[in-house]
PDB file of C-alpha atoms in Angstrom:
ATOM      1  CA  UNK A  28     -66.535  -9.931  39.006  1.00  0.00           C
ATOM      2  CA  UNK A  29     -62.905  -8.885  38.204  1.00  0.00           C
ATOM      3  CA  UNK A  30     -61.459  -5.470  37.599  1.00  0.00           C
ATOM      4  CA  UNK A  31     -61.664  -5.734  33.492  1.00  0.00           C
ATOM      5  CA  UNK A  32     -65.463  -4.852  34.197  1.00  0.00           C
ATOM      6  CA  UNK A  33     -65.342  -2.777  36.659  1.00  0.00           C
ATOM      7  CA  UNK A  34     -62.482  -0.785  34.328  1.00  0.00           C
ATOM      8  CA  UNK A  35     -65.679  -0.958  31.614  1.00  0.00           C
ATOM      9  CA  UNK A  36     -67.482   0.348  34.139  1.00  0.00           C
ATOM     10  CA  UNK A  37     -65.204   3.240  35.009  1.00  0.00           C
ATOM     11  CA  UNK A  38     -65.008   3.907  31.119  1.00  0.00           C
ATOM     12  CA  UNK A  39     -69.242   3.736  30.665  1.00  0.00           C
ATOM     13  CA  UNK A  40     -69.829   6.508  33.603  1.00  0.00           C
ATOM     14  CA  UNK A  41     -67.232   9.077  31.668  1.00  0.00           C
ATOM     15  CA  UNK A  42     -68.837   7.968  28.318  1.00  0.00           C
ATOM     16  CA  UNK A  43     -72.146   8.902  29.424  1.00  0.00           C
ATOM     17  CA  UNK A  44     -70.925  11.474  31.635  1.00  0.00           C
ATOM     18  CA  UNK A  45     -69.170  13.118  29.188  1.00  0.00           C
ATOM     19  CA  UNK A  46     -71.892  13.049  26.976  1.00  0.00           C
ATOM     20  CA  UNK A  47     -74.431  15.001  29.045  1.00  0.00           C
ATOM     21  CA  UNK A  48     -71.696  17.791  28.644  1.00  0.00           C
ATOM     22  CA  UNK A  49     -71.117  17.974  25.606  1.00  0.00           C
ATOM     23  CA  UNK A  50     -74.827  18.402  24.522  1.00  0.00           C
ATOM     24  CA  UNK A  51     -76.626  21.087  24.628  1.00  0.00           C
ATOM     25  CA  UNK A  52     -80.634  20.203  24.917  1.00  0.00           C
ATOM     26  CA  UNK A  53     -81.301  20.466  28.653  1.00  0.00           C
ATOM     27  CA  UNK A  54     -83.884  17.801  28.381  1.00  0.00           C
ATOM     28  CA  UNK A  55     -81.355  15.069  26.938  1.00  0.00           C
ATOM     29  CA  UNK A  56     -78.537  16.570  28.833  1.00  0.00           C
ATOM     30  CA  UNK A  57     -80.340  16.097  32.047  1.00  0.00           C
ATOM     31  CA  UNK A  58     -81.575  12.315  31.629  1.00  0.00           C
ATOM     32  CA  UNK A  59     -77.824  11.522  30.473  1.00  0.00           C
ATOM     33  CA  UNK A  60     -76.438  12.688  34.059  1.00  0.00           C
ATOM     34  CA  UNK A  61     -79.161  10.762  35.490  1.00  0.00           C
ATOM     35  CA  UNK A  62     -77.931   8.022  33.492  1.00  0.00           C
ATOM     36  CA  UNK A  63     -74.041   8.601  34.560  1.00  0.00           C
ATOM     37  CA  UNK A  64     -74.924   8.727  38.144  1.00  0.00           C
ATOM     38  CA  UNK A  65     -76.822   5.199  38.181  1.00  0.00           C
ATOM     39  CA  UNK A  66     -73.412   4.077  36.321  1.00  0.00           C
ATOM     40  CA  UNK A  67     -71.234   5.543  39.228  1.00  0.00           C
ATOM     41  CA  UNK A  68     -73.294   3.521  41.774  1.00  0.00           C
ATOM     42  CA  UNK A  69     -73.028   0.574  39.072  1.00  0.00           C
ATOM     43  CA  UNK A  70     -69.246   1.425  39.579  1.00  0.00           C
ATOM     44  CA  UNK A  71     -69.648   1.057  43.754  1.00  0.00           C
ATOM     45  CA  UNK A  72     -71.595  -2.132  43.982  1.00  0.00           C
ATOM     46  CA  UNK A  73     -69.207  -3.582  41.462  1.00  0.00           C
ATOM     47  CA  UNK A  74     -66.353  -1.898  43.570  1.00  0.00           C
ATOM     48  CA  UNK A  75     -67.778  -3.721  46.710  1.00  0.00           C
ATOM     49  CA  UNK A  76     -68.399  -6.879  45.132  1.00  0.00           C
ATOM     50  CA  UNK A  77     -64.306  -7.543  43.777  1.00  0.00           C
ATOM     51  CA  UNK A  78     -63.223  -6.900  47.340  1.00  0.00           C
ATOM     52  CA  UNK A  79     -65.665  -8.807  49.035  1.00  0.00           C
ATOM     53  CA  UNK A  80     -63.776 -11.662  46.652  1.00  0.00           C
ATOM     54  CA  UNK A  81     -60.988 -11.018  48.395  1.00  0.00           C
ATOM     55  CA  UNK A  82     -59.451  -9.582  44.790  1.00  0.00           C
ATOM     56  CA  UNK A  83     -58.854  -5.619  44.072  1.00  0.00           C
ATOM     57  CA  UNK A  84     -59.681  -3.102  41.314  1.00  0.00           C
ATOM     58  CA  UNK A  85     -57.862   0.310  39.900  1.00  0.00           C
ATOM     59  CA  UNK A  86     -58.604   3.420  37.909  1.00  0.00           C
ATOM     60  CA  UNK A  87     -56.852   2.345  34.384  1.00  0.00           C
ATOM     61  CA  UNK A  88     -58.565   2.936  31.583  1.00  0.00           C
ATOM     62  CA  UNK A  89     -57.929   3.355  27.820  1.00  0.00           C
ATOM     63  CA  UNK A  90     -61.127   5.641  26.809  1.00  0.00           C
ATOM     64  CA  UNK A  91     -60.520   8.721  24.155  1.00  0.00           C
ATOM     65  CA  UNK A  92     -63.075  11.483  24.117  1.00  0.00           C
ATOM     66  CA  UNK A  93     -63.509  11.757  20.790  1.00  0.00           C
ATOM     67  CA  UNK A  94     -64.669  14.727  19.150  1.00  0.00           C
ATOM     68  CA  UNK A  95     -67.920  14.619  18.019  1.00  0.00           C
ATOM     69  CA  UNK A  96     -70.190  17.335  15.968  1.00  0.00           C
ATOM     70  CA  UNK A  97     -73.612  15.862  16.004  1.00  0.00           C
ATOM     71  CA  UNK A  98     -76.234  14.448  19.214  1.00  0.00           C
ATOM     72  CA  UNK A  99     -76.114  10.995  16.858  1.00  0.00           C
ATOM     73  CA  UNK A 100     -72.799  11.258  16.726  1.00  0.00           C
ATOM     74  CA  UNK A 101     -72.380  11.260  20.275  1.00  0.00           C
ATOM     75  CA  UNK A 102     -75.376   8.793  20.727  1.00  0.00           C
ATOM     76  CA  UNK A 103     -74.357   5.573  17.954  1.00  0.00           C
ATOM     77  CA  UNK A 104     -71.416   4.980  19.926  1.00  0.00           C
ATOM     78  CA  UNK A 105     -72.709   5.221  23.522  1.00  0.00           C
ATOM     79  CA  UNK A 106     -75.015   3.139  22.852  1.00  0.00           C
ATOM     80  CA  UNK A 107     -72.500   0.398  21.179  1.00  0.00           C
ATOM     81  CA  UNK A 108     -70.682   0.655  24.355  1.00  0.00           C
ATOM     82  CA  UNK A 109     -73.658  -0.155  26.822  1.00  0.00           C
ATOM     83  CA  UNK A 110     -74.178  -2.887  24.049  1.00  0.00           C
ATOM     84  CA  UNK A 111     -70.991  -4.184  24.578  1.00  0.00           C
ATOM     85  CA  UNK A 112     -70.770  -4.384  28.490  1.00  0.00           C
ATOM     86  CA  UNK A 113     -74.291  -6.024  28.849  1.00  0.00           C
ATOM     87  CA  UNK A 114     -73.271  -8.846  26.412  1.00  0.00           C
ATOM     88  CA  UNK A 115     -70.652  -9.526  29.833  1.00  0.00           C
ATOM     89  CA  UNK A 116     -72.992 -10.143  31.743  1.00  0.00           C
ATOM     90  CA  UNK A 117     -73.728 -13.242  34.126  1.00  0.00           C
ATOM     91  CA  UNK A 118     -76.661 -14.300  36.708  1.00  0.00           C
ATOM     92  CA  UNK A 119     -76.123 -12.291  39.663  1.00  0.00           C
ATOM     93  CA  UNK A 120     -78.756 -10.069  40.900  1.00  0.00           C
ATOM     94  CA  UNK A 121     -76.412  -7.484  40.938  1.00  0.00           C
ATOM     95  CA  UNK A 122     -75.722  -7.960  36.791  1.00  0.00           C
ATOM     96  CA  UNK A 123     -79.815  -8.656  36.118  1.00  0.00           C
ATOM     97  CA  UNK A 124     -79.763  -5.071  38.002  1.00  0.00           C
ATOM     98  CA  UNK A 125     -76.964  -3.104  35.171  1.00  0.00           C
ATOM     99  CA  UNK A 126     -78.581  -5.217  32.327  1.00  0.00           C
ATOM    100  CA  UNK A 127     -82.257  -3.684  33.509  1.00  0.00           C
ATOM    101  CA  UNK A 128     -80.805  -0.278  33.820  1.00  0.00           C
ATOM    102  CA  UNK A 129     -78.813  -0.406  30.581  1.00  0.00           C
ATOM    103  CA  UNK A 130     -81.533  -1.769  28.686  1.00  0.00           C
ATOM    104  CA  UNK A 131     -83.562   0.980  29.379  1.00  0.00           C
ATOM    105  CA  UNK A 132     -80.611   3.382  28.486  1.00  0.00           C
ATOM    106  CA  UNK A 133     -80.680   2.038  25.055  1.00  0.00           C
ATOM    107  CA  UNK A 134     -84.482   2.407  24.572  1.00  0.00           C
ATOM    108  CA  UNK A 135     -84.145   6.078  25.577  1.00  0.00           C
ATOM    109  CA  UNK A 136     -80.938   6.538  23.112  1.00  0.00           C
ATOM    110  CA  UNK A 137     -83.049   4.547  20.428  1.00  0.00           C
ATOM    111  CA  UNK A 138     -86.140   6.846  20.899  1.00  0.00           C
ATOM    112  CA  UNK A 139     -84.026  10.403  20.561  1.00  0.00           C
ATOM    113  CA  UNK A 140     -82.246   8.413  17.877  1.00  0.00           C
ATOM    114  CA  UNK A 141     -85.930   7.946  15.670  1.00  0.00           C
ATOM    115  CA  UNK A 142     -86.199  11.623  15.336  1.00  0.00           C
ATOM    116  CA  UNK A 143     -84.324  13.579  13.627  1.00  0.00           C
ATOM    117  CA  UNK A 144     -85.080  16.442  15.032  1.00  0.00           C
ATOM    118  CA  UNK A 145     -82.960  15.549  17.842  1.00  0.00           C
ATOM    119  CA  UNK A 146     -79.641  15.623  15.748  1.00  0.00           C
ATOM    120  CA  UNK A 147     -78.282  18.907  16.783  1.00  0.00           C
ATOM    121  CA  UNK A 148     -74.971  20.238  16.255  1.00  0.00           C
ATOM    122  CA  UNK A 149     -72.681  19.650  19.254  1.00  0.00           C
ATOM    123  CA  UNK A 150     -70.090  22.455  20.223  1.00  0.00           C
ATOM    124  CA  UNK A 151     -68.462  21.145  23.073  1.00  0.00           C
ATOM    125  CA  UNK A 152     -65.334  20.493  21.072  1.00  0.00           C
ATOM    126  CA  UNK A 153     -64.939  23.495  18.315  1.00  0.00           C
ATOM    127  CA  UNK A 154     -62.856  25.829  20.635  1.00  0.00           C
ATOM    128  CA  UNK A 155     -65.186  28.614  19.935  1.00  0.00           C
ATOM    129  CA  UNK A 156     -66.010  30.803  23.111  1.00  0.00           C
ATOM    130  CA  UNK A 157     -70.025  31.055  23.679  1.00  0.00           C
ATOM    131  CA  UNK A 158     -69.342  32.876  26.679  1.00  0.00           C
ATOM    132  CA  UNK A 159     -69.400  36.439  24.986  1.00  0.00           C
ATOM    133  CA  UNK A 160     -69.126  38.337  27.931  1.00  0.00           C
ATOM    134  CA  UNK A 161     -65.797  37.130  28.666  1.00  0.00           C
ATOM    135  CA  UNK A 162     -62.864  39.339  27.333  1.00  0.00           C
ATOM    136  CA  UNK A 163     -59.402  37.649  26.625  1.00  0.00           C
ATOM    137  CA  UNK A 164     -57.849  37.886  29.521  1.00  0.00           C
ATOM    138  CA  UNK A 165     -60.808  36.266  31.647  1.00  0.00           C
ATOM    139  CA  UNK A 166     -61.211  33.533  29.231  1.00  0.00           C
ATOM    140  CA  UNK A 167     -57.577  32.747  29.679  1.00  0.00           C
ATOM    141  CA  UNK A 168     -57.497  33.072  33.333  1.00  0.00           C
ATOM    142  CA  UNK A 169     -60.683  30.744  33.344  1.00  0.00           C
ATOM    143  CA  UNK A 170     -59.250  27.795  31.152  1.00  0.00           C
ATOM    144  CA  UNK A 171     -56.592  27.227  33.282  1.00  0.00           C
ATOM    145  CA  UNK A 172     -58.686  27.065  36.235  1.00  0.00           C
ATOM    146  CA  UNK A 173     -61.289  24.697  34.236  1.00  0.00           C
ATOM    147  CA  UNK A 174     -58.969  22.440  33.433  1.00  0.00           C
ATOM    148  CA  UNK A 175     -57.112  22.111  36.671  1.00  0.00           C
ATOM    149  CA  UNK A 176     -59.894  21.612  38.443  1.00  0.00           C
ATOM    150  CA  UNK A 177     -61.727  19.497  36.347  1.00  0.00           C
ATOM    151  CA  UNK A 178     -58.983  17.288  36.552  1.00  0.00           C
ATOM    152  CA  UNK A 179     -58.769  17.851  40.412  1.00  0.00           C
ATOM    153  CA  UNK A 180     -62.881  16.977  40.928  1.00  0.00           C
ATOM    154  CA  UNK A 181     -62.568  14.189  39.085  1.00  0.00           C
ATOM    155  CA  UNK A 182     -59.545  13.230  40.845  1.00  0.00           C
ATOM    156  CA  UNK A 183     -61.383  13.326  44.166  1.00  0.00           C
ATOM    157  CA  UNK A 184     -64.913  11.583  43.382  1.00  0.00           C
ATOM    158  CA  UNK A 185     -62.792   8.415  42.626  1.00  0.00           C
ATOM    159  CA  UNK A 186     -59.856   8.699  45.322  1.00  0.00           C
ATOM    160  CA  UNK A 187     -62.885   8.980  48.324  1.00  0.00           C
ATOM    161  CA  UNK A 188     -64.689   6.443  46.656  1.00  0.00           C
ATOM    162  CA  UNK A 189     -61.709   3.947  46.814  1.00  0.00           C
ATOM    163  CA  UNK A 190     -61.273   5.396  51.047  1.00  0.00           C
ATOM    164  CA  UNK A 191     -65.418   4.864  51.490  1.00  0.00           C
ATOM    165  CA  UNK A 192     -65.175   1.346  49.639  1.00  0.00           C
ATOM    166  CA  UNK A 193     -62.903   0.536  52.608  1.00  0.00           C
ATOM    167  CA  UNK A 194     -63.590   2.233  56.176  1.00  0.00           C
ATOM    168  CA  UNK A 195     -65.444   0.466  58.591  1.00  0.00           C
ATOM    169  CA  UNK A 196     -66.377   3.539  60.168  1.00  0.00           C
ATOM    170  CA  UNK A 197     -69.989   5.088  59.644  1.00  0.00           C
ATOM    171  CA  UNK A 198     -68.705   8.593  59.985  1.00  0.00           C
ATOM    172  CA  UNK A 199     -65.980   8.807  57.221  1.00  0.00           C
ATOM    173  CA  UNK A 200     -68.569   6.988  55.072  1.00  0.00           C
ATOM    174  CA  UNK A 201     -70.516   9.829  55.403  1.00  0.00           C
ATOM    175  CA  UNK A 202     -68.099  12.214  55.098  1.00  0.00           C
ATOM    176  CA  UNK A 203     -66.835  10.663  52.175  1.00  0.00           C
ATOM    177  CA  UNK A 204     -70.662  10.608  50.431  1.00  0.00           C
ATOM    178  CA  UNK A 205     -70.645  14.110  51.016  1.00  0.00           C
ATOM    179  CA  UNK A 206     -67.624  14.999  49.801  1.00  0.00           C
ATOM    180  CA  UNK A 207     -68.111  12.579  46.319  1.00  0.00           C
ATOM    181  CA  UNK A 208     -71.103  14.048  45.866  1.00  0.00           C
ATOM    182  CA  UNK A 209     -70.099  17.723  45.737  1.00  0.00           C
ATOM    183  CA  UNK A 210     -67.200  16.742  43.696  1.00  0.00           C
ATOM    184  CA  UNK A 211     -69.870  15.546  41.123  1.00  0.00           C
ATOM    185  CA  UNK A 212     -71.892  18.794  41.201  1.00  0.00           C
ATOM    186  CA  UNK A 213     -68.543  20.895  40.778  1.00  0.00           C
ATOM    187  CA  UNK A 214     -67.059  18.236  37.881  1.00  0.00           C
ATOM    188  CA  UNK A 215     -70.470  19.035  36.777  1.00  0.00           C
ATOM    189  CA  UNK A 216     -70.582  22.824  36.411  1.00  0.00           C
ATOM    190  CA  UNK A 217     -66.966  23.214  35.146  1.00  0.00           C
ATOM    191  CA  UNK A 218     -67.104  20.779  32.521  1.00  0.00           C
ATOM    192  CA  UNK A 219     -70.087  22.547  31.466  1.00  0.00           C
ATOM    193  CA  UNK A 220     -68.731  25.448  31.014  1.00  0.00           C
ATOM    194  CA  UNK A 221     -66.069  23.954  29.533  1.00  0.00           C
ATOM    195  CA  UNK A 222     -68.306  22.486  26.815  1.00  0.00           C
ATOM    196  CA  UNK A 223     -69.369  26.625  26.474  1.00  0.00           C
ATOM    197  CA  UNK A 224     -65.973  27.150  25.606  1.00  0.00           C
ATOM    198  CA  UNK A 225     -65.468  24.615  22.613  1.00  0.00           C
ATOM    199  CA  UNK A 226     -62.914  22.901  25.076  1.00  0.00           C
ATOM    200  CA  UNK A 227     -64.664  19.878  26.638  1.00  0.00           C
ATOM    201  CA  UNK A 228     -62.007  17.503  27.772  1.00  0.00           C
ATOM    202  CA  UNK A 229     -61.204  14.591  29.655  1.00  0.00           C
ATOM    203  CA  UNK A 230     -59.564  14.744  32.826  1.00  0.00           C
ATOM    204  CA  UNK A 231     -56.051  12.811  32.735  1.00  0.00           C
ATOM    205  CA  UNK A 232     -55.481   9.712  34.061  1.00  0.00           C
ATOM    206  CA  UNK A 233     -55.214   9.087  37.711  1.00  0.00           C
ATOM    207  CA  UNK A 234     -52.161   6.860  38.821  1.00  0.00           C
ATOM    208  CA  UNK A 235     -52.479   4.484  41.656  1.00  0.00           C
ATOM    209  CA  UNK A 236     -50.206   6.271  44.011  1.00  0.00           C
ATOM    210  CA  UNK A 237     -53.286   9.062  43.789  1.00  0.00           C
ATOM    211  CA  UNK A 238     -55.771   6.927  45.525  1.00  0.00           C
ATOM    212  CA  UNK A 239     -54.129   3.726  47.473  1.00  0.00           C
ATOM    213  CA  UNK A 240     -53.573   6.186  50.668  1.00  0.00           C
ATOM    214  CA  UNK A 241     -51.317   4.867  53.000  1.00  0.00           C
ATOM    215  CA  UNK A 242     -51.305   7.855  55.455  1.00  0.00           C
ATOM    216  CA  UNK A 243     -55.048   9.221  55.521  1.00  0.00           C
ATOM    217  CA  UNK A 244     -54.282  12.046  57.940  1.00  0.00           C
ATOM    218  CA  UNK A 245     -51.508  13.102  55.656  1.00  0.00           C
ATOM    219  CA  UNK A 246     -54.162  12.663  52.810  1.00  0.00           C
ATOM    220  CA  UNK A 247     -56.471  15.261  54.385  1.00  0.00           C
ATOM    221  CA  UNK A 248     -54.215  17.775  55.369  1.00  0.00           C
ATOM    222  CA  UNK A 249     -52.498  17.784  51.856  1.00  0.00           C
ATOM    223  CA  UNK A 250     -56.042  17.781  51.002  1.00  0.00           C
ATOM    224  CA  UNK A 251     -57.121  20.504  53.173  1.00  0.00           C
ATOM    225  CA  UNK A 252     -54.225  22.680  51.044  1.00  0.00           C
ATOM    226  CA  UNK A 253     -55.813  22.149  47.573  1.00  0.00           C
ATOM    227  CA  UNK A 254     -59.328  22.844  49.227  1.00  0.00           C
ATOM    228  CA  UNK A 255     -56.937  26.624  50.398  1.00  0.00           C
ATOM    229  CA  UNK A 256     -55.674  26.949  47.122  1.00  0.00           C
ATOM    230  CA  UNK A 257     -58.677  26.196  45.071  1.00  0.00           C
ATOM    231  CA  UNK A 258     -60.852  28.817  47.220  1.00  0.00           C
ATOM    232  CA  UNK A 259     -58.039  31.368  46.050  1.00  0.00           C
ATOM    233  CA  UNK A 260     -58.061  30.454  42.413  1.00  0.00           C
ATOM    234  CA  UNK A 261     -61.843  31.369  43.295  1.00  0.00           C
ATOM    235  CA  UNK A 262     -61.682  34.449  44.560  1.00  0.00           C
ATOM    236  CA  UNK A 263     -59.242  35.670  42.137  1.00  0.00           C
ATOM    237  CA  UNK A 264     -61.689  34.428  39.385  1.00  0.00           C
ATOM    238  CA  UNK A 265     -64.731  35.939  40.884  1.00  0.00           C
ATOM    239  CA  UNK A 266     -62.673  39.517  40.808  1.00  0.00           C
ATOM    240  CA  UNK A 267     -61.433  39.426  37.696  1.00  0.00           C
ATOM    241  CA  UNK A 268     -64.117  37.902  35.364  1.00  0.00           C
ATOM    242  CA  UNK A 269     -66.229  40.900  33.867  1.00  0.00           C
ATOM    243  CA  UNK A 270     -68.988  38.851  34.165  1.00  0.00           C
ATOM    244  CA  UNK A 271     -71.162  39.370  37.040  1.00  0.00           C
ATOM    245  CA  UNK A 272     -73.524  36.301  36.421  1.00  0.00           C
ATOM    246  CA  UNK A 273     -69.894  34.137  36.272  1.00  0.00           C
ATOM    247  CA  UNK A 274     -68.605  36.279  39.219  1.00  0.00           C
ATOM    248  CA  UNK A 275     -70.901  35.239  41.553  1.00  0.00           C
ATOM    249  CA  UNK A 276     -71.042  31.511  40.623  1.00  0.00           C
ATOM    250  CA  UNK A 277     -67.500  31.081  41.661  1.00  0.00           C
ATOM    251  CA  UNK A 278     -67.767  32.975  44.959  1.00  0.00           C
ATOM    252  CA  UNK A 279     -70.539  30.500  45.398  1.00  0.00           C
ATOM    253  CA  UNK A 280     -68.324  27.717  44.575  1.00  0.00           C
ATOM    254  CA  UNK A 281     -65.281  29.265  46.995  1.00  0.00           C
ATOM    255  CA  UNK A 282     -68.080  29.172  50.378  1.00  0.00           C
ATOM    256  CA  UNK A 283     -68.707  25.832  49.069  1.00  0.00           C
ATOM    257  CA  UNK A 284     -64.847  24.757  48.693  1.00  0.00           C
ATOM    258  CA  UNK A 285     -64.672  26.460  52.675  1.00  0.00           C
ATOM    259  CA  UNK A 286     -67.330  23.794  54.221  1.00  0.00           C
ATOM    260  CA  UNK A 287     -65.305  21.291  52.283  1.00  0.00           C
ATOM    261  CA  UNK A 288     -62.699  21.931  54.430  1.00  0.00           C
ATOM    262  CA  UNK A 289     -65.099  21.443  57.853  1.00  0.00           C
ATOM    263  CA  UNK A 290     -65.859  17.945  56.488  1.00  0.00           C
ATOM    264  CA  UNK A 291     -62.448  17.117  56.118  1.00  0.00           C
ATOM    265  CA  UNK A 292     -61.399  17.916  59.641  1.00  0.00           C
ATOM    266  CA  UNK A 293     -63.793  15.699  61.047  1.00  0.00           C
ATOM    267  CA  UNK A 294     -61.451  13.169  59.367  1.00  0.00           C
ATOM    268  CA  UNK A 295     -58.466  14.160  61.262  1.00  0.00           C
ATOM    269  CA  UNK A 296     -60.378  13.808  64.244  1.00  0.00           C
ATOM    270  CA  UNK A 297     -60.904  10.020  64.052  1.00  0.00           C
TER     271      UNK A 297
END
């Protein structure tokens, strides 16, 4: 295994991913996240495998979001992409594991893809505000936070993923599972919303100085800043949006964004 699949890899998760966003039917929406989150573990054990070769693997990747307007539109080419990476494929048990799991993928995009009924019109990318309640200034004031910390979530799930592919220590593995998994449910909800907006869009890049850390306690105090700053962004949000559904969502998030900052102590306590 080599880190032109496990780049593949990185691109399938935000293909699906990105998917389950921008559709709206709960039901498909739903599996597809299922689906993204098997590819993310697809992503670890593939992770786990180049290093135990004693060879290494980074976050580049060359995948566009394209803008689609229909669930088949969205579906043809996800499922030419899971295609393509199972025809790479070799023996291992850990690629007879992916090709089960994509296989099935494809059966499930092949059945929604029989009815037409399931050919909706996707509105993820039309930059028209479904959020009614919102007046100009909120909506402004909450795409700028959406994409910041879209960006920033998605930022995180892959920068502790690289740390927890690499400690030896049981407790900032589990630290670092925490802390990827609530940075999935929060990439989760804002890209969402996002999506409710018209402006579903991938995060940028992330460049390797990002997530080879060289000073982890350094890491987690910058990091214990953004965590600060983000619960600020939140509160000013949650006072300002005249939307008390919205309003209490982020103050939600910000208690969330406070325990964050627990976890990450225990880190500089190692």
């Amino acid at each position: 295994m080599n880190n032109e699949l496990y780049k593949k890899k990185h691109e399938l998760w935000l293909q699906i991913l990105f998917a389950s966003f921008a559709i709206d039917d709960e039901a498909i929406k739903s599996r597809l996240y299922d689906f993204s989150q098997i590819e993310f573990r697809h992503m670890k054990w593939v992770a786990q495998a180049i290093l135990q070769n004693g060879a290494e693997y980074n976050y580049d990747r060359d995948m566009i979001l394209y803008k689609r307007k229909s669930v088949f539109e969205v579906l043809r080419p996800l499922k030419e992409s899971i295609l393509q990476l199972i025809a790479l494929y070799g023996d291992a048990p850990l690629y007879e594991r992916m090709h089960s799991d994509e296989s099935y993928f494809v059966e499930y995009i092949d059945m929604l893809l029989a009815d037409e009924k399931n050919d909706n019109p996707v509105e993820a990318f039309n930059m028209q505000n479904r959020l009614k309640s919102l007046d100009t200034a909120s909506q402004m004031s909450l795409t700028m936070f959406l994409f910041e910390e879209s960006y920033k979530e998605y930022e995180l799930i892959l920068v502790y993923a690289y740390m927890q592919n690499r400690t030896q220590s049981v407790m900032e593995y589990d630290v670092f599972q925490d802390l990827i998994d609530e940075s999935h449910f929060h990439l989760k909800s804002f890209c969402n919303m996002m999506a409710k907006l018209g402006i579903l869009a991938l995060p940028r890049e992330l460049h390797e100085r990002t997530y080879k850390i060289e000073d982890l306690k350094k890491f987690i105090q910058d990091g214990i800043a953004e965590e600060e700053a983000a619960k600020e962004m939140c509160r000013e949000l949650s006072s300002s949006i005249e939307d008390e559904e919205l309003s209490k969502f982020f103050d939600f998030i910000n208690n969330q964004e406070s325990y964050h900052i627990e976890l990450m102590k225990r880190l500089l306590d190692v």
